């Protein structure tokens, strides 16, 4: 077995990528999401797009 093929079979440490499994301030996400929805709704009605 060569050195390059030996490193291919060695398990590597997995890095966290910030996917849905991360724990975080869920209430902050919900509040910011609703604020975004309200701002977009206000913009749509102000521009007369609806």
Backbone as CSV, one residue per row, in Angstrom:
resi,resn,N_x,N_y,N_z,CA_x,CA_y,CA_z,C_x,C_y,C_z
1,UNK,0.855,-1.174,0.000,0.000,0.000,0.000,0.900,1.235,0.000
2,UNK,0.618,2.167,-0.883,1.442,3.382,-0.956,0.977,4.385,0.083
3,UNK,1.761,5.419,0.240,1.439,6.425,1.250,0.167,7.188,0.887
4,UNK,-0.040,7.451,-0.398,-1.230,8.202,-0.792,-2.502,7.374,-0.624
5,UNK,-2.435,6.073,-0.895,-3.623,5.253,-0.702,-3.879,4.978,0.774
6,UNK,-2.832,4.999,1.587,-3.018,4.792,3.021,-3.742,5.979,3.651
7,UNK,-3.469,7.182,3.179,-4.151,8.355,3.743,-5.596,8.424,3.284
8,UNK,-5.921,7.792,2.158,-7.295,7.823,1.662,-8.231,7.006,2.553
9,UNK,-7.712,5.979,3.222,-8.541,5.120,4.062,-8.590,5.565,5.514
10,UNK,-7.804,6.557,5.879,-7.780,7.021,7.260,-9.002,7.900,7.520
11,UNK,-9.725,7.671,8.598,-10.901,8.515,8.883,-10.476,9.943,9.200
12,UNK,-11.249,10.865,8.707,-10.943,12.289,8.908,-11.943,12.896,9.880
13,UNK,-11.498,13.922,10.570,-12.405,14.644,11.475,-13.370,15.464,10.628
14,UNK,-14.638,15.356,10.938,-15.642,16.092,10.166,-15.818,17.480,10.752
15,UNK,-15.881,18.466,9.890,-16.076,19.832,10.341,-17.557,20.169,10.295
16,UNK,-17.978,21.033,11.188,-19.370,21.468,11.226,-19.573,22.531,10.166
17,UNK,-20.645,22.431,9.427,-20.890,23.369,8.338,-22.068,24.300,8.611
18,UNK,-22.670,24.208,9.770,-23.779,25.105,10.091,-25.094,24.651,9.500
19,UNK,-25.289,23.373,9.374,-26.521,22.841,8.807,-27.663,22.896,9.805
20,UNK,-28.773,22.239,9.485,-29.959,22.322,10.336,-29.802,21.656,11.697
21,UNK,-28.751,20.885,11.914,-28.571,20.231,13.197,-27.972,21.133,14.261
22,UNK,-27.549,22.316,13.874,-26.928,23.222,14.847,-27.950,23.775,15.823
23,UNK,-27.537,23.909,17.049,-28.394,24.541,18.049,-28.130,26.035,18.029
24,UNK,-29.165,26.791,18.190,-29.006,28.237,18.179,-30.232,28.892,18.779
25,UNK,-30.230,30.214,18.800,-31.378,30.952,19.351,-32.563,30.899,18.387
26,UNK,-33.417,29.912,18.572,-34.538,29.700,17.654,-35.518,30.868,17.681
27,UNK,-35.756,31.434,18.861,-36.720,32.536,18.953,-36.233,33.741,18.163
28,UNK,-34.928,33.976,18.159,-34.376,35.096,17.393,-34.592,34.880,15.896
29,UNK,-34.419,33.646,15.430,-34.668,33.341,14.017,-36.115,33.606,13.649
30,UNK,-37.035,33.207,14.507,-38.450,33.396,14.217,-38.813,34.876,14.215
31,UNK,-38.311,35.615,15.165,-38.627,37.047,15.232,-38.069,37.773,14.014
32,UNK,-36.830,37.481,13.657,-36.246,38.138,12.488,-36.958,37.722,11.204
33,UNK,-37.404,36.484,11.138,-38.150,36.036,9.967,-39.471,36.770,9.818
34,UNK,-40.188,36.946,10.926,-41.456,37.658,10.859,-41.265,39.141,10.563
35,UNK,-40.199,39.719,11.084,-39.912,41.128,10.763,-39.642,41.262,9.270
36,UNK,-38.911,40.323,8.702,-38.638,40.338,7.266,-39.933,40.231,6.465
37,UNK,-40.843,39.355,6.896,-42.124,39.195,6.204,-42.921,40.489,6.241
38,UNK,-42.953,41.138,7.380,-43.715,42.384,7.518,-43.104,43.480,6.658
39,UNK,-41.785,43.572,6.637,-41.131,44.609,5.828,-41.394,44.385,4.340
40,UNK,-41.336,43.136,3.897,-41.612,42.851,2.487,-43.068,43.164,2.156
41,UNK,-43.988,42.840,3.059,-45.400,43.138,2.827,-45.631,44.645,2.745
42,UNK,-44.985,45.407,3.614,-45.116,46.861,3.567,-44.555,47.419,2.266
43,UNK,-43.438,46.877,1.819,-42.824,47.347,0.574,-43.724,47.042,-0.622
44,UNK,-44.310,45.862,-0.633,-45.181,45.476,-1.744,-46.411,46.376,-1.801
45,UNK,-47.012,46.659,-0.644,-48.216,47.499,-0.650,-47.878,48.944,-0.956
46,UNK,-46.730,49.429,-0.505,-46.338,50.819,-0.772,-46.056,51.033,-2.254
47,UNK,-45.480,50.030,-2.911,-45.154,50.167,-4.329,-46.338,49.836,-5.215
48,UNK,-47.420,49.401,-4.625,-48.629,49.088,-5.381,-48.487,47.835,-6.221
49,UNK,-47.704,46.897,-5.768,-47.503,45.668,-6.542,-48.586,44.632,-6.281
50,UNK,-49.461,44.906,-5.342,-50.519,43.945,-5.022,-51.875,44.574,-5.226
